[in-house]
Coordinates of C-alpha atoms and ligand atoms in Angstrom, one line a residue:
Chain H
X560 CA -209.1 -38.2 29.9
X561 CA -211.3 -39.5 27.2
X562 CA -211.2 -43.2 26.7
X563 CA -212.6 -44.6 23.5
X564 CA -213.3 -47.4 23.1
X565 CA -212.8 -48.8 26.6
X566 CA -210.7 -51.9 27.2
X567 CA -211.2 -55.1 25.4
X568 CA -211.1 -58.4 27.3
X569 CA -208.0 -60.5 26.9
X570 CA -209.8 -63.7 26.0
X571 CA -212.3 -63.4 23.4
X572 CA -213.2 -65.2 20.2
X573 CA -215.8 -63.0 18.5
X574 CA -215.1 -60.0 16.4
X575 CA -215.6 -56.8 18.3
X576 CA -216.5 -54.1 15.9
X577 CA -217.1 -50.8 17.7
X578 CA -220.7 -50.1 16.8
X579 CA -220.3 -46.4 16.2
X580 CA -217.6 -47.1 13.6
X581 CA -219.1 -50.0 11.7
X582 CA -219.0 -48.1 8.4
X583 CA -215.5 -47.0 8.9
X584 CA -214.5 -50.6 9.7
X585 CA -216.2 -51.7 6.5
X586 CA -214.5 -49.1 4.3
X587 CA -211.1 -49.9 5.7
X588 CA -211.5 -53.6 5.5
X589 CA -212.6 -53.3 1.9
X590 CA -209.6 -51.3 1.0
X591 CA -207.4 -53.8 2.8
X592 CA -209.0 -56.6 0.9
X593 CA -208.5 -54.8 -2.4
X594 CA -204.7 -54.4 -1.7
X595 CA -204.0 -57.8 -0.2
X596 CA -206.5 -60.2 -1.7
X597 CA -206.8 -61.4 1.8
X598 CA -210.1 -61.7 3.8
X599 CA -208.6 -62.5 7.3
X600 CA -209.9 -59.3 8.8
X601 CA -213.4 -60.7 8.8
X602 CA -212.3 -64.1 10.0
X603 CA -213.0 -64.9 13.6
X604 CA -210.3 -67.4 13.8
X605 CA -207.7 -64.7 13.0
X606 CA -206.7 -62.2 15.7
X607 CA -206.8 -58.6 14.4
X608 CA -206.6 -55.0 15.4
X609 CA -208.0 -52.4 13.1
X610 CA -207.3 -48.8 13.5
X611 CA -208.9 -46.0 11.5
X612 CA -207.7 -42.5 12.1
X613 CA -207.3 -42.0 15.8
X614 CA -209.4 -44.9 17.1
X615 CA -209.6 -48.7 17.1
X616 CA -212.6 -49.6 15.1
X617 CA -212.3 -53.4 15.2
X618 CA -210.7 -56.0 17.3
X619 CA -210.6 -59.7 17.5
X620 CA -208.5 -61.4 20.1
X621 CA -207.8 -65.1 20.7
X622 CA -206.6 -67.0 23.7
X623 CA -203.3 -65.7 25.0
X624 CA -203.6 -62.3 23.3
X625 CA -204.7 -59.3 25.4
X626 CA -205.3 -55.9 23.8
X627 CA -206.3 -52.7 25.5
X628 CA -206.6 -49.4 23.7
X629 CA -207.5 -45.9 24.5
X630 CA -207.3 -42.5 22.8
X631 CA -205.6 -39.9 24.8
X632 CA -206.9 -36.3 24.9
X633 CA -204.1 -35.2 22.6
X634 CA -205.3 -37.7 20.0
X635 CA -202.7 -40.3 20.5
X636 CA -204.1 -43.8 20.3
X637 CA -202.4 -46.0 22.8
X638 CA -202.6 -49.8 22.2
X639 CA -201.2 -52.3 24.6
X640 CA -200.7 -55.7 23.3
X641 CA -199.8 -58.4 25.8
X642 CA -199.0 -61.9 24.8
X643 CA -199.1 -64.5 27.6
X644 CA -196.2 -66.8 28.3
X645 CA -196.1 -70.0 26.2
X646 CA -198.6 -68.7 23.6
X647 CA -198.0 -70.2 20.1
X648 CA -200.1 -68.6 17.4
X649 CA -200.3 -70.7 14.3
X650 CA -201.7 -67.9 12.2
X651 CA -200.5 -64.3 12.1
X652 CA -202.2 -61.6 14.0
X653 CA -203.4 -59.0 11.6
X654 CA -203.0 -55.3 12.2
X655 CA -204.5 -52.8 9.8
X656 CA -204.1 -49.1 10.1
X657 CA -205.8 -46.7 7.8
X658 CA -206.7 -43.1 7.4
X659 CA -209.8 -42.3 5.5
X660 CA -209.7 -38.5 5.5
X661 CA -207.6 -36.4 3.1
X662 CA -205.8 -34.4 5.7
X663 CA -204.7 -34.9 9.3
X664 CA -202.6 -36.5 11.8
X665 CA -202.5 -40.1 13.0
X666 CA -200.5 -40.7 16.1
X667 CA -200.2 -44.3 17.4
X668 CA -198.3 -45.7 20.3
X669 CA -198.1 -49.4 20.5
X670 CA -196.7 -51.2 23.6
X671 CA -196.0 -54.8 22.9
X672 CA -195.2 -57.1 25.7
X673 CA -194.3 -60.5 24.5
X674 CA -194.0 -63.1 27.3
X675 CA -191.6 -66.0 27.5
X676 CA -191.6 -69.0 25.1
X677 CA -194.0 -67.3 22.8
X678 CA -194.1 -67.8 19.0
X679 CA -196.1 -65.1 17.2
X680 CA -196.2 -63.2 14.0
X681 CA -197.9 -59.9 13.2
X682 CA -198.8 -58.8 9.7
X683 CA -199.3 -55.1 9.6
X684 CA -200.7 -53.1 6.7
X685 CA -200.8 -49.4 6.6
X686 CA -203.3 -48.2 4.1
X687 CA -203.0 -44.5 3.5
X688 CA -204.7 -43.8 0.2
X689 CA -206.0 -40.6 -1.4
X690 CA -204.2 -38.5 1.0
X691 CA -203.4 -34.8 0.4
X692 CA -201.4 -34.3 3.6
X693 CA -201.0 -36.7 6.5
X694 CA -198.6 -37.1 9.3
X695 CA -198.6 -40.7 10.4
X696 CA -196.5 -41.4 13.4
X697 CA -196.2 -44.8 15.0
X698 CA -194.1 -45.5 17.9
X699 CA -193.7 -49.1 19.0
X700 CA -192.1 -50.1 22.3
X701 CA -191.4 -53.8 22.1
X702 CA -190.3 -56.2 24.8
X703 CA -189.7 -59.8 23.7
X704 CA -189.4 -62.3 26.5
X705 CA -187.0 -65.2 26.9
X706 CA -186.9 -67.9 24.2
X707 CA -189.7 -66.1 22.3
X708 CA -190.0 -65.5 18.6
X709 CA -191.6 -62.4 17.2
X710 CA -192.0 -61.7 13.5
X711 CA -193.4 -58.4 12.5
X712 CA -194.1 -57.6 8.9
X713 CA -195.2 -54.1 8.0
X714 CA -196.3 -53.2 4.6
X715 CA -197.3 -49.7 3.5
X716 CA -199.7 -48.8 0.7
X717 CA -199.9 -45.1 0.0
X718 CA -200.8 -43.4 -3.3
X719 CA -199.0 -41.4 -6.0
X720 CA -199.7 -38.0 -4.4
X721 CA -196.7 -38.1 -2.1
X722 CA -198.6 -36.3 0.7
X723 CA -197.9 -38.9 3.4
X724 CA -195.2 -38.3 6.0
X725 CA -194.5 -41.5 7.9
X726 CA -192.6 -41.7 11.1
X727 CA -192.1 -45.3 12.1
X728 CA -190.2 -45.7 15.3
X729 CA -189.5 -49.0 17.0
X730 CA -187.6 -49.5 20.2
X731 CA -187.2 -53.2 21.1
X732 CA -185.6 -55.1 23.8
X733 CA -184.9 -58.8 23.2
X734 CA -184.4 -60.9 26.3
X735 CA -182.3 -64.0 26.4
X736 CA -182.5 -66.2 23.4
X737 CA -185.3 -64.2 21.9
X738 CA -185.7 -63.7 18.2
X739 CA -187.2 -60.7 16.4
X740 CA -187.6 -60.3 12.8
X741 CA -188.8 -56.9 11.6
X742 CA -189.6 -56.4 7.9
X743 CA -190.7 -53.1 6.6
X744 CA -191.8 -52.6 3.0
X745 CA -193.2 -49.8 0.9
X746 CA -192.7 -50.7 -2.7
X747 CA -196.0 -50.6 -4.3
X748 CA -196.6 -46.9 -4.3
X749 CA -194.8 -43.6 -3.7
X750 CA -193.7 -43.4 -0.1
X751 CA -193.9 -39.6 0.3
X752 CA -191.6 -38.8 3.2
X753 CA -190.5 -41.4 5.7
X754 CA -188.3 -41.5 8.8
X755 CA -187.8 -45.0 9.8
X756 CA -186.0 -45.8 13.0
X757 CA -185.5 -49.2 14.5
X758 CA -183.4 -49.4 17.7
X759 CA -182.8 -52.8 19.2
X760 CA -181.2 -54.0 22.3
X761 CA -180.2 -57.7 22.4
X762 CA -179.4 -59.7 25.5
X763 CA -177.6 -63.1 25.6
X764 CA -178.2 -65.3 22.6
X765 CA -180.9 -63.0 21.3
X766 CA -181.1 -62.7 17.5
X767 CA -182.5 -60.1 15.3
X768 CA -183.2 -59.8 11.6
X769 CA -184.2 -56.3 10.3
X770 CA -185.1 -55.7 6.7
X771 CA -186.5 -52.6 5.0
X772 CA -187.3 -52.2 1.3
X773 CA -188.5 -48.9 -0.1
X774 CA -189.2 -47.7 -3.6
X775 CA -188.7 -43.9 -3.9
X776 CA -190.4 -41.9 -6.7
X777 CA -190.8 -38.3 -7.6
X778 CA -189.7 -36.1 -4.7
X779 CA -189.9 -38.8 -2.0
X780 CA -187.6 -38.4 1.0
X781 CA -186.3 -41.5 2.8
X782 CA -184.4 -41.6 6.0
X783 CA -183.6 -44.9 7.6
X784 CA -181.7 -45.6 10.8
X785 CA -181.3 -49.1 12.0
X786 CA -179.4 -49.8 15.2
X787 CA -178.3 -53.1 16.7
X788 CA -177.0 -52.9 20.3
X789 CA -175.5 -56.3 20.9
X790 CA -175.4 -56.2 24.6
X791 CA -175.5 -59.8 25.7
X792 CA -172.9 -62.5 24.9
X793 CA -173.6 -64.4 21.7
X794 CA -176.3 -62.0 20.6
X795 CA -176.4 -61.6 16.8
X796 CA -178.2 -59.4 14.3
X797 CA -178.5 -58.5 10.7
X798 CA -179.9 -55.1 9.5
X799 CA -180.4 -54.8 5.8
X800 CA -181.9 -52.0 3.8
X801 CA -182.6 -51.9 0.1
X802 CA -183.8 -48.8 -1.6
X803 CA -184.7 -48.2 -5.2
X804 CA -184.4 -44.5 -5.8
X805 CA -185.8 -42.9 -9.0
X806 CA -186.6 -39.4 -10.2
X807 CA -185.8 -36.8 -7.5
X808 CA -185.8 -39.2 -4.6
X809 CA -183.5 -38.4 -1.7
X810 CA -182.4 -41.2 0.6
X811 CA -180.1 -41.4 3.5
X812 CA -179.5 -44.6 5.4
X813 CA -177.5 -45.2 8.5
X814 CA -177.0 -48.7 9.8
X815 CA -175.3 -49.1 13.1
X816 CA -174.1 -52.1 15.0
X817 CA -172.5 -52.1 18.5
X818 CA -170.7 -55.2 19.7
X819 CA -170.8 -54.6 23.4
X820 CA -170.3 -58.2 24.6
X821 CA -168.2 -61.2 23.8
X822 CA -169.1 -63.4 20.8
X823 CA -171.6 -61.1 19.4
X824 CA -172.0 -61.0 15.7
X825 CA -173.6 -58.2 13.6
X826 CA -173.9 -57.6 9.9
X827 CA -175.3 -54.4 8.4
X828 CA -176.0 -54.0 4.7
X829 CA -177.4 -51.2 2.6
X830 CA -178.0 -51.5 -1.1
X831 CA -179.2 -48.4 -3.0
X832 CA -180.1 -48.8 -6.6
X833 CA -180.6 -45.5 -8.5
X834 CA -182.3 -44.7 -11.7
X835 CA -182.2 -41.2 -13.3
X836 CA -179.8 -38.3 -13.0
X837 CA -181.5 -36.4 -10.2
X838 CA -181.6 -38.8 -7.3
X839 CA -179.5 -38.2 -4.3
X840 CA -178.6 -41.1 -2.0
X841 CA -176.1 -41.8 0.7
X842 CA -175.4 -44.5 3.2
X843 CA -173.3 -44.5 6.4
X844 CA -172.3 -47.7 8.2
X845 CA -171.4 -47.3 11.9
X846 CA -169.7 -50.3 13.5
X847 CA -168.4 -50.1 17.0
X848 CA -166.7 -53.0 18.7
X849 CA -166.5 -52.5 22.4
X850 CA -165.7 -56.1 23.3
X851 CA -162.8 -57.5 21.3
X852 CA -164.5 -60.8 20.8
X853 CA -167.3 -59.2 18.9
X854 CA -167.5 -59.5 15.1
X855 CA -169.1 -56.9 13.0
X856 CA -169.3 -56.7 9.2
X857 CA -170.9 -54.4 6.7
X858 CA -171.7 -54.2 3.0
X859 CA -172.9 -51.2 1.1
X860 CA -173.5 -50.5 -2.5
X861 CA -174.9 -47.6 -4.4
X862 CA -175.3 -48.1 -8.1
X863 CA -177.4 -48.5 -11.2
X864 CA -179.1 -51.7 -12.3
X865 CA -176.5 -53.9 -13.8
X866 CA -176.3 -53.8 -17.5
X867 CA -175.7 -57.5 -17.9
X868 CA -178.9 -58.2 -16.0
X869 CA -180.8 -55.9 -18.3
X870 CA -179.2 -57.4 -21.4
X871 CA -180.1 -61.0 -20.5
X872 CA -183.7 -60.1 -19.9
X873 CA -183.9 -58.0 -23.0
X874 CA -182.5 -60.9 -25.0
X875 CA -185.7 -62.6 -24.0
X876 CA -187.8 -59.9 -25.7
X877 CA -188.5 -57.6 -22.7
X878 CA -188.2 -53.9 -23.1
X879 CA -185.6 -52.1 -20.8
X880 CA -188.5 -50.8 -18.8
X881 CA -190.0 -54.3 -18.2
X882 CA -186.6 -55.8 -17.5
X883 CA -186.0 -53.1 -14.9
X884 CA -189.4 -53.9 -13.3
X885 CA -188.5 -57.6 -12.9
X886 CA -185.0 -56.8 -11.5
X887 CA -186.4 -54.3 -9.0
X888 CA -189.3 -56.6 -8.1
X889 CA -186.7 -59.2 -7.1
X890 CA -184.7 -56.7 -5.0
X891 CA -187.5 -54.9 -3.2
X892 CA -190.8 -56.6 -4.2
Chain B
X1123 CA -181.4 -67.3 -42.7
X1124 CA -179.3 -65.3 -40.3
X1125 CA -176.3 -63.7 -41.9
X1126 CA -173.2 -61.7 -40.8
X1127 CA -171.6 -59.8 -43.6
X1128 CA -168.0 -58.5 -43.4
X1129 CA -168.2 -57.8 -39.7
X1130 CA -165.3 -56.0 -38.1
X1131 CA -165.2 -55.1 -34.4
X1132 CA -162.6 -52.9 -32.9
X1133 CA -162.5 -52.3 -29.2
X1134 CA -159.9 -50.0 -27.6
X1135 CA -157.8 -50.0 -30.8
X1136 CA -157.8 -53.9 -30.7
X1137 CA -159.3 -55.5 -33.7
X1138 CA -161.2 -58.4 -32.1
X1139 CA -163.3 -59.5 -35.1
X1140 CA -161.6 -59.2 -38.5
X1141 CA -163.9 -59.2 -41.5
X1142 CA -166.1 -62.1 -40.6
X1143 CA -168.9 -63.4 -42.7
X1144 CA -171.2 -66.2 -41.5
X1145 CA -174.4 -67.8 -42.5
X1146 CA -176.8 -69.8 -40.4
X1147 CA -179.9 -71.7 -41.6
X1148 CA -183.1 -72.5 -39.8
X1149 CA -183.4 -76.1 -38.4
X1150 CA -179.7 -76.5 -38.7
X1151 CA -176.9 -76.7 -36.1
X1152 CA -173.9 -74.6 -36.9
X1153 CA -170.8 -74.8 -34.7
X1154 CA -168.3 -72.0 -34.0
X1155 CA -165.1 -73.5 -32.7
X1156 CA -161.7 -72.2 -31.8
X1157 CA -159.3 -71.6 -28.9
X1158 CA -160.0 -69.4 -25.9
X1159 CA -160.1 -65.7 -26.7
X1160 CA -160.4 -65.9 -30.5
X1161 CA -163.7 -64.0 -30.6
X1162 CA -166.5 -66.6 -30.4
X1163 CA -168.5 -64.9 -27.6
X1164 CA -167.9 -61.6 -29.2
X1165 CA -169.6 -62.9 -32.3
X1166 CA -172.5 -64.1 -30.2
X1167 CA -172.9 -60.6 -28.6
X1168 CA -172.8 -59.0 -32.1
X1169 CA -175.6 -61.2 -33.2
X1170 CA -177.7 -60.4 -30.2
X1171 CA -176.9 -56.7 -30.6
X1172 CA -175.5 -55.8 -27.2
X1173 CA -174.9 -52.1 -27.0
X1174 CA -171.2 -52.4 -26.3
X1175 CA -170.8 -54.7 -29.4
X1176 CA -171.9 -52.5 -32.3
X1177 CA -169.7 -53.7 -35.2
X1178 CA -167.2 -51.1 -36.5
X1179 CA -168.3 -52.1 -40.0
X1180 CA -170.4 -54.8 -41.6
X1181 CA -174.0 -55.8 -41.2
X1182 CA -176.3 -58.5 -39.7
X1183 CA -179.3 -59.7 -41.8
X1184 CA -182.3 -61.8 -40.8
X1185 CA -184.1 -63.3 -43.8
X1186 CA -182.7 -60.5 -45.9
X1187 CA -183.6 -57.7 -43.6
X1188 CA -180.8 -55.6 -42.3
X1189 CA -181.2 -55.7 -38.5
X1190 CA -177.8 -54.1 -37.7
X1191 CA -179.6 -51.1 -36.1
X1192 CA -182.0 -53.2 -34.0
X1193 CA -181.9 -53.2 -30.2
X1194 CA -181.5 -56.4 -28.2
X1195 CA -185.2 -56.3 -27.5
X1196 CA -186.2 -55.9 -31.2
X1197 CA -183.9 -58.7 -32.2
X1198 CA -185.4 -61.0 -29.5
X1199 CA -188.8 -60.1 -30.8
X1200 CA -187.7 -61.1 -34.3
X1201 CA -186.8 -64.5 -32.8
X1202 CA -183.1 -64.3 -32.1
X1203 CA -181.9 -65.3 -28.6
X1204 CA -178.7 -66.1 -26.7
X1205 CA -177.7 -68.7 -24.2
X1206 CA -175.0 -66.8 -22.3
X1207 CA -171.7 -68.4 -21.6
X1208 CA -172.0 -67.2 -18.0
X1209 CA -175.5 -66.2 -17.2
X1210 CA -175.8 -63.4 -14.6
X1211 CA -177.4 -63.9 -11.2
X1212 CA -180.4 -62.0 -9.8
X1213 CA -180.9 -61.5 -6.1
X1214 CA -184.4 -62.0 -4.9
X1215 CA -185.8 -63.3 -8.2
X1216 CA -187.2 -66.8 -8.1
X1217 CA -186.7 -69.3 -10.9
X1218 CA -190.4 -69.2 -11.5
X1219 CA -190.4 -65.4 -11.9
X1220 CA -187.3 -65.5 -14.0
X1221 CA -188.5 -68.2 -16.4
X1222 CA -192.0 -66.8 -16.7
X1223 CA -190.5 -63.3 -17.3
X1224 CA -192.6 -61.9 -14.4
X1225 CA -195.7 -63.9 -15.2
X1226 CA -195.7 -63.6 -18.9
X1227 CA -195.4 -67.3 -19.5
X1228 CA -197.8 -69.8 -18.0
X1229 CA -196.6 -72.2 -15.3
X1230 CA -197.4 -75.4 -17.1
X1231 CA -194.8 -74.5 -19.7
X1232 CA -192.2 -73.8 -17.0
X1233 CA -192.7 -77.4 -15.7
X1234 CA -192.1 -78.8 -19.2
X1235 CA -189.0 -76.7 -19.7
X1236 CA -187.4 -77.6 -16.4
X1237 CA -188.1 -81.2 -17.0
X1238 CA -186.3 -81.0 -20.3
X1239 CA -183.2 -79.7 -18.5
X1240 CA -183.7 -82.3 -15.8
X1241 CA -184.4 -80.1 -12.9
X1242 CA -187.3 -81.0 -10.6
X1243 CA -189.7 -78.1 -11.1
X1244 CA -191.2 -78.5 -7.6
X1245 CA -187.7 -78.0 -6.1
X1246 CA -186.4 -75.4 -8.4
X1247 CA -189.3 -73.1 -9.2
X1248 CA -189.3 -71.5 -5.7
X1249 CA -185.5 -71.2 -5.6
X1250 CA -183.7 -68.0 -6.3
X1251 CA -181.6 -67.2 -9.4
X1252 CA -178.9 -65.9 -7.1
X1253 CA -175.4 -66.9 -6.1
X1254 CA -176.8 -69.9 -4.3
X1255 CA -177.6 -71.8 -7.5
X1256 CA -174.6 -73.8 -8.6
X1257 CA -173.0 -73.0 -11.9
X1258 CA -174.5 -76.0 -13.6
X1259 CA -177.9 -75.4 -12.1
X1260 CA -177.8 -71.8 -13.3
X1261 CA -176.9 -73.0 -16.7
X1262 CA -179.7 -75.4 -16.8
X1263 CA -182.2 -72.7 -15.8
X1264 CA -180.9 -70.6 -18.6
X1265 CA -181.2 -73.4 -21.1
X1266 CA -184.8 -73.8 -19.9
X1267 CA -185.4 -70.1 -20.3
X1268 CA -184.1 -70.2 -23.9
X1269 CA -186.3 -73.2 -24.8
X1270 CA -189.3 -71.4 -23.5
X1271 CA -188.7 -68.5 -26.0
X1272 CA -189.1 -70.9 -28.9
X1273 CA -186.6 -68.8 -30.9
X1274 CA -186.0 -68.9 -34.6
X1275 CA -182.2 -68.6 -34.0
X1276 CA -180.5 -69.4 -30.8
X1277 CA -176.9 -68.8 -30.1
X1278 CA -175.7 -71.2 -27.5
X1279 CA -172.4 -70.1 -26.0
X1280 CA -170.9 -73.1 -24.4
X1281 CA -174.1 -74.8 -23.3
X1282 CA -172.0 -77.7 -22.0
X1283 CA -169.8 -75.7 -19.7
X1284 CA -170.6 -76.4 -16.1
X1285 CA -172.8 -79.3 -17.0
X1286 CA -171.6 -82.7 -15.6
X1287 CA -170.5 -85.2 -18.2
X1288 CA -173.3 -87.6 -17.0
X1289 CA -175.8 -85.0 -18.3
X1290 CA -174.2 -84.1 -21.6
X1291 CA -176.8 -86.1 -23.4
X1292 CA -179.3 -83.6 -22.0
X1293 CA -177.7 -80.9 -24.1
X1294 CA -177.9 -83.3 -27.1
X1295 CA -181.7 -83.8 -26.4
X1296 CA -182.2 -80.1 -26.2
X1297 CA -180.6 -79.6 -29.5
X1298 CA -182.8 -82.3 -31.1
X1299 CA -185.8 -80.7 -29.4
X1300 CA -185.0 -77.2 -30.8
X1301 CA -184.3 -78.6 -34.2
X1302 CA -187.7 -80.2 -34.3
X1303 CA -189.1 -76.7 -33.6
X1304 CA -187.1 -75.5 -36.7
X1305 CA -184.8 -73.4 -34.5
X1306 CA -181.5 -72.6 -36.2
X1307 CA -178.8 -73.3 -33.6
X1308 CA -175.4 -71.6 -33.5
X1309 CA -173.4 -73.5 -31.0
X1310 CA -170.1 -72.4 -29.5
X1311 CA -168.4 -75.3 -27.8
X1312 CA -165.0 -76.9 -27.0
X1313 CA -166.5 -80.4 -26.9
X1314 CA -165.8 -82.6 -29.9
X1315 CA -168.9 -84.8 -29.4
X1316 CA -171.1 -81.8 -29.7
X1317 CA -169.4 -80.4 -32.7
X1318 CA -169.7 -83.7 -34.6
X1319 CA -173.4 -83.6 -34.2
X1320 CA -173.6 -80.2 -35.9
X1321 CA -174.4 -79.8 -39.6
X1322 CA -171.7 -77.3 -40.4
X1323 CA -168.8 -75.7 -38.6
X1324 CA -166.7 -72.6 -38.7
X1325 CA -163.2 -72.5 -37.2
X1326 CA -162.3 -69.2 -35.8
X1327 CA -158.8 -68.0 -35.0
X1328 CA -157.7 -64.6 -34.0
X1329 CA -161.0 -63.0 -35.0
X1330 CA -161.1 -64.6 -38.4
X1331 CA -162.8 -67.6 -40.0
X1332 CA -159.9 -69.8 -41.1
X1333 CA -161.9 -72.7 -42.2
X1334 CA -165.5 -73.8 -42.7
X1335 CA -167.3 -76.9 -43.9
X1336 CA -168.5 -80.3 -42.7
X1337 CA -168.1 -80.5 -39.0
X1338 CA -166.1 -83.8 -39.0
X1339 CA -163.5 -82.3 -41.3
X1340 CA -163.3 -79.0 -39.4
X1341 CA -162.8 -80.7 -36.1
X1342 CA -160.1 -82.9 -37.5
X1343 CA -158.3 -79.9 -39.0
X1344 CA -158.6 -78.0 -35.7
X1345 CA -157.2 -80.9 -33.7
X1346 CA -154.2 -81.5 -36.0
X1347 CA -153.4 -77.9 -36.7
X1348 CA -154.6 -75.6 -33.9
X1349 CA -153.8 -78.0 -31.0
X1350 CA -150.1 -77.8 -31.8
X1351 CA -150.3 -74.1 -32.4
X1352 CA -147.5 -72.4 -30.5
X1353 CA -148.4 -68.8 -31.3
X1354 CA -151.5 -67.8 -29.4
X1355 CA -154.4 -67.5 -31.8
X1356 CA -152.3 -68.0 -34.9
X1357 CA -152.3 -71.6 -36.1
X1358 CA -149.2 -73.0 -37.5
X1359 CA -150.8 -73.3 -40.9
X1360 CA -151.2 -69.5 -41.3
Ligands
ATP136 N1 -164.5 -55.2 -23.8 C1 -163.3 -55.7 -24.2 N2 -162.2 -54.9 -24.3 C2 -161.0 -55.4 -24.7 N3 -160.9 -56.7 -25.1 C3 -161.9 -57.5 -25.1 C4 -163.2 -57.1 -24.6 N4 -164.1 -58.1 -24.7 C5 -163.4 -59.1 -25.1 N5 -162.1 -58.8 -25.4 C6 -161.0 -59.6 -26.0 O1 -161.5 -60.1 -27.2 C7 -161.0 -61.4 -27.4 C8 -162.2 -62.3 -27.8 O2 -163.0 -62.6 -26.6 P1 -164.2 -63.6 -26.6 O3 -164.8 -63.5 -25.3 O4 -165.0 -63.3 -27.8 O5 -163.4 -65.0 -26.8 P2 -164.0 -66.5 -26.9 O6 -163.6 -67.0 -28.2 O7 -165.4 -66.5 -26.6 O8 -163.2 -67.2 -25.8 P3 -163.5 -68.4 -24.7 O9 -163.4 -69.7 -25.5 O10 -162.5 -68.3 -23.7 O11 -164.9 -68.1 -24.2 C9 -160.3 -61.8 -26.2 O12 -158.9 -61.7 -26.4 C10 -160.8 -60.9 -25.1 O13 -159.8 -60.7 -24.2
MG137 MG1 -166.5 -67.2 -25.0

C-alpha cells in the first residue's frame, strides 16, 4: 500500500504544505481566492484541508482537530477527520478540493468522527475548472456525537464545458440531540452531471437541515436523493432542494422522510423553476410514517418564474433577463 | 404630460375600461377615485404596460410620444413607474438586494429611502422580501423602492392600504418629497384626506370617468352620490 503523505499529527498550529506539492498548493489556493475573495487558506489560525487531484497538498489543524490522510493504491484518497469531545471552533474549518488536470478521476473518501458536545463548521469548496472530462466522487461517512452541532457547507465551482461528473454521497448518523446542517450549492457555473445523495439517520432529539441549490444549464443532468430516517423519538429534519433548470437540463429529485419513532417531525420540499421549452424535471416525495405519532409534510412545485415578480422588477427599468437573474439569485444564490 | 386617449379594455368579453381619457401633469398630484372594482388598478396596469393589459383600443402618450407599443421596461426607462396595490413577495431576496436592484443602486441611497418610509435600515436591509414581512412593511419597502427610481410619473395604487393610521402622514411626506422632485403622481386611494391634498381628481365608475375637476368638489360629489349608490358600479345620478 502506498501512503502519501503520511499521517499528520492531531495537534498542530503551523501550516503543513507537502513540500513536493508546493506549486500545486499555490495554484489551487490562488484559484480558491479568485472565486471566494477569501484568503483563509493561507491563514494559520484557520484549520484547513487542501486536496488536489488524488492527494492532500496542504493541511492546517488546530487543537481538537485530528486529520489523517492516505492515498490507496487504487487512487482513492482517504481522509479521516476526528473532532475531540467538547471542541468548539469559533471559525470554520476550510476544505478545498480541486483538480488541475483536464481529464481524470478524483476519488475521495472522508470519514468524519465528531465527538460529543462539539460545535464545528466546515466550509468546503470544490473547484473543478477548465475540465474536459472528470469523474469526481466524494463519499462522506459522518458520525455526529451527542449534543454536537455540525454545519457543512459545500459549494461547487465548475466551468461552462459541462465535462464534470460529480457524485457526492453522504451517509450520516446523528446521535442524541445532535444537529447537522448540510448545504450544497452549485449555482455559479454549469454543474455538468451530478448525483447527489444524502442519507441521514437521526437518533433521539437529533435535528437535521438539508438544503441543496443547483443551477442547470445546457445539457446538465441533475439527480438528487435526500433521505431523512427519523429513528429516535423527537428527531426532526428538513430536506429542501431548489433547482433552476434552463436549456436542456434534466433534473430528478427524490426527497424521502421516514417517521420511525414517536414525535418525529419531518418536512421535505422541492422547488424546481424551469426556463425554456426543452427542460425536463420531475420530483417525487416519499413519506412513510411507521409510528403513528410521527408527523411528516411535503411541498413541491415545478413552474416558471412568476410573471408578477418579473413585472414588478421590470417596472423598475430592468430587462426581463436582469429581472430573472435577481429572482433566481434570491432562490438559489 | 402623460396622457391616455380613448382607452378601451375588454377582457373575456367583459368591457372593463370604457373609452377613458385622462391627463396627468408633472409635479402634480392627480387622484383616481371610485368604488371597488370600477377599474382603477386596471388603468394603472395599462399605464405601466403589463402584457395582459394591452388596451383593445386607444393610446398612451408621454410628452406627445405614443408609447402604446412600449414594454414595461421601456416605459420604466422613460420614467414611468408603479407602486403596486399588492406588491409581490420574493423568497430569498433581501430588502437590500431588492431595493438596490441587485447592486445597481448604492447603499447610501437605500438608507435615505428607508428612512423616508420610516423603516430602520439596519433592521430592514438584511431582512427578506418574503412572506415574513408584514403587509405594511412590504408596502413601505415598495414605496422606498419607487422613491429610489426618481420617476417622472408614478402611479401609486392605494399607497395607504396596509399602512397604520399613525403613519399616514408618512404617505403625505412622500408625496411632498416626490412633488419636489417634479414627479407627476397619479394616486389611487379610498382615503378622503389623501384625495383632498391632490391637485385634480377623476371619479371612475364602471370603467368610465363620470366626473373630473378640483379634488374637493369631486370627493363631495362622490360621497353624496356614489355612497348611496344601490346598483353596483352605477351611481344613482346616471
Ligand atoms: N383578468 C381579469 N379578468 C376578468 N376580469 C377582471 C380581470 N382583472 C380585473 N377584472 C375585473 O375588472 C374590474 C376592475 O378591476 P380593478 O382591479 O381595476 O378594480 P379597482 O378599481 O382597482 O378596485 P379596488 O378598489 O378593489 O382595488 C373588476 O370587476 C375585476 O373583477
Ligand atoms: Mg385596485
